[in-house]
mmCIF file of C-alpha atoms in Angstrom:
data_model
loop_
_atom_site.group_PDB
_atom_site.id
_atom_site.type_symbol
_atom_site.label_atom_id
_atom_site.label_comp_id
_atom_site.label_asym_id
_atom_site.label_seq_id
_atom_site.Cartn_x
_atom_site.Cartn_y
_atom_site.Cartn_z
ATOM 1 C CA MET A 1 119.349 102.656 131.184
ATOM 2 C CA HIS A 2 119.501 103.153 127.179
ATOM 3 C CA LYS A 3 117.473 106.430 126.473
ATOM 4 C CA PHE A 4 115.523 105.908 123.383
ATOM 5 C CA GLN A 5 116.046 107.949 120.212
ATOM 6 C CA TYR A 6 113.060 109.190 118.238
ATOM 7 C CA PRO A 7 113.509 108.282 114.614
ATOM 8 C CA PRO A 8 113.798 111.810 113.087
ATOM 9 C CA GLN A 9 111.090 110.918 110.312
ATOM 10 C CA LEU A 10 108.382 111.355 113.141
ATOM 11 C CA THR A 11 107.621 114.720 112.978
ATOM 12 C CA THR A 12 104.669 115.775 110.861
ATOM 13 C CA LEU A 13 102.936 114.176 107.937
ATOM 14 C CA ASN A 14 100.594 116.207 105.659
ATOM 15 C CA THR A 15 99.464 113.144 103.770
ATOM 16 C CA MET A 16 98.054 109.537 103.345
ATOM 17 C CA LEU A 17 99.395 107.369 100.838
ATOM 18 C CA ILE A 18 96.820 106.060 98.380
ATOM 19 C CA ASP A 19 98.405 103.550 95.547
ATOM 20 C CA GLY A 20 101.615 104.887 96.792
ATOM 21 C CA VAL A 21 101.054 108.597 95.854
ATOM 22 C CA PRO A 22 100.731 111.033 98.732
ATOM 23 C CA VAL A 23 97.382 112.256 99.056
ATOM 24 C CA ALA A 24 96.249 115.308 101.145
ATOM 25 C CA VAL A 25 93.085 114.704 103.564
ATOM 26 C CA ARG A 26 90.517 116.820 102.460
ATOM 27 C CA SER A 27 89.813 118.421 105.837
ATOM 28 C CA GLY A 28 93.408 119.092 106.698
ATOM 29 C CA ALA A 29 93.036 117.879 110.243
ATOM 30 C CA GLN A 30 95.834 116.320 111.998
ATOM 31 C CA ILE A 31 96.240 114.030 114.966
ATOM 32 C CA ASP A 32 99.076 114.439 117.513
ATOM 33 C CA VAL A 33 101.189 111.376 117.885
ATOM 34 C CA ARG A 34 101.677 111.053 121.218
ATOM 35 C CA ASP A 35 104.386 108.819 123.763
ATOM 36 C CA PRO A 36 102.244 106.720 125.577
ATOM 37 C CA ALA A 37 104.387 106.829 128.570
ATOM 38 C CA THR A 38 104.837 110.525 128.974
ATOM 39 C CA SER A 39 102.346 111.993 126.863
ATOM 40 C CA GLN A 40 104.396 114.266 125.034
ATOM 41 C CA VAL A 41 103.443 115.204 121.420
ATOM 42 C CA ASN A 42 106.125 113.604 118.986
ATOM 43 C CA GLY A 43 104.651 114.806 115.581
ATOM 44 C CA SER A 44 101.477 114.473 113.878
ATOM 45 C CA LEU A 45 99.659 112.333 111.227
ATOM 46 C CA PRO A 46 96.538 113.491 108.914
ATOM 47 C CA ARG A 47 93.372 112.669 110.386
ATOM 48 C CA ALA A 48 91.241 111.298 107.477
ATOM 49 C CA SER A 49 87.605 111.664 107.579
ATOM 50 C CA ALA A 50 84.896 109.310 106.256
ATOM 51 C CA SER A 51 85.076 110.974 102.592
ATOM 52 C CA ASP A 52 89.535 109.952 102.675
ATOM 53 C CA GLU A 53 88.523 106.651 104.121
ATOM 54 C CA ASN A 54 85.986 106.090 101.221
ATOM 55 C CA HIS A 55 88.259 107.315 98.278
ATOM 56 C CA ALA A 56 91.015 104.853 99.508
ATOM 57 C CA VAL A 57 88.827 101.703 100.299
ATOM 58 C CA GLN A 58 87.212 102.480 96.634
ATOM 59 C CA TYR A 59 90.657 102.666 95.462
ATOM 60 C CA ALA A 60 91.641 99.121 96.926
ATOM 61 C CA GLY A 61 88.674 97.739 95.866
ATOM 62 C CA GLN A 62 89.550 98.640 92.247
ATOM 63 C CA THR A 63 92.739 97.943 92.400
ATOM 64 C CA MET A 64 92.078 94.070 94.179
ATOM 65 C CA ASN A 65 89.472 93.681 91.356
ATOM 66 C CA GLY A 66 91.615 94.972 88.376
ATOM 67 C CA ALA A 67 95.134 94.683 88.450
ATOM 68 C CA TRP A 68 96.010 92.688 91.392
ATOM 69 C CA ARG A 69 93.394 89.586 90.436
ATOM 70 C CA LYS A 70 95.192 89.729 86.931
ATOM 71 C CA LEU A 71 98.483 88.731 87.796
ATOM 72 C CA ASP A 72 99.461 85.041 88.143
ATOM 73 C CA PRO A 73 100.335 83.924 91.535
ATOM 74 C CA THR A 74 104.141 83.867 90.839
ATOM 75 C CA ALA A 75 103.774 87.396 90.331
ATOM 76 C CA ARG A 76 101.834 88.234 93.242
ATOM 77 C CA ALA A 77 104.193 85.796 95.273
ATOM 78 C CA HIS A 78 107.252 87.902 94.191
ATOM 79 C CA ILE A 79 105.775 91.036 95.339
ATOM 80 C CA LEU A 80 104.652 90.178 98.656
ATOM 81 C CA HIS A 81 108.197 88.554 99.242
ATOM 82 C CA GLU A 82 109.639 92.018 97.932
ATOM 83 C CA ILE A 83 107.179 93.891 101.010
ATOM 84 C CA ALA A 84 108.419 91.263 103.287
ATOM 85 C CA ARG A 85 112.573 91.545 102.139
ATOM 86 C CA ARG A 86 111.717 95.836 103.125
ATOM 87 C CA ILE A 87 109.903 95.349 106.426
ATOM 88 C CA ARG A 88 113.586 92.963 107.136
ATOM 89 C CA LYS A 89 115.590 95.721 105.888
ATOM 90 C CA ARG A 90 113.821 98.591 107.771
ATOM 91 C CA ALA A 91 112.981 96.423 110.799
ATOM 92 C CA ALA A 92 114.909 98.764 113.517
ATOM 93 C CA LEU A 93 113.136 101.654 112.046
ATOM 94 C CA SER A 94 109.736 99.655 112.053
ATOM 95 C CA THR A 95 110.521 98.438 115.454
ATOM 96 C CA GLN A 96 111.563 101.943 117.152
ATOM 97 C CA ILE A 97 107.911 103.310 115.654
ATOM 98 C CA GLU A 98 105.727 100.270 116.682
ATOM 99 C CA THR A 99 107.227 101.182 120.122
ATOM 100 C CA ILE A 100 106.376 104.871 120.089
ATOM 101 C CA ASP A 101 103.139 104.461 118.903
ATOM 102 C CA VAL A 102 101.681 101.964 121.366
ATOM 103 C CA GLY A 103 104.379 101.971 124.470
ATOM 104 C CA LYS A 104 105.237 98.116 123.775
ATOM 105 C CA PRO A 105 108.632 96.982 124.972
ATOM 106 C CA LEU A 106 110.997 97.057 122.089
ATOM 107 C CA SER A 107 111.566 93.099 122.486
ATOM 108 C CA GLN A 108 108.117 92.696 121.784
ATOM 109 C CA ALA A 109 107.890 95.091 119.270
ATOM 110 C CA GLU A 110 111.169 93.732 117.491
ATOM 111 C CA ARG A 111 108.816 90.363 116.987
ATOM 112 C CA ASP A 112 106.130 91.823 115.549
ATOM 113 C CA VAL A 113 108.115 93.437 112.993
ATOM 114 C CA GLY A 114 109.683 90.349 112.064
ATOM 115 C CA ARG A 115 106.263 88.308 112.233
ATOM 116 C CA ALA A 116 104.870 90.921 109.952
ATOM 117 C CA ALA A 117 107.493 90.388 107.033
ATOM 118 C CA ARG A 118 107.262 86.155 108.318
ATOM 119 C CA LEU A 119 103.532 86.385 107.247
ATOM 120 C CA LEU A 120 103.856 87.962 103.509
#
């Protein structure tokens, strides 16, 4: 039986990303990331408050109605294809993270990661 190795990146994150910029959550609260099979804590993530969420949604709306909307379709397609390429490049790590997060089999997580890249 293969022993699953937790990616070293799964420790503790103290920030969220908004526009690609690390932003500290206002409350400073964290959520434990637990292995669904064992309940072992493998790290923690920032717990966003309603205020944090509103900030992120507001920024996303400004971007969607501003810079993204002004891009021509070819430029948008190029960006989406680049995101898909990066997902594929990190597919093994993304598969492990998805398995750790929700407890699904690696084979199913692998299909889901591939599907995410194809949808872009």
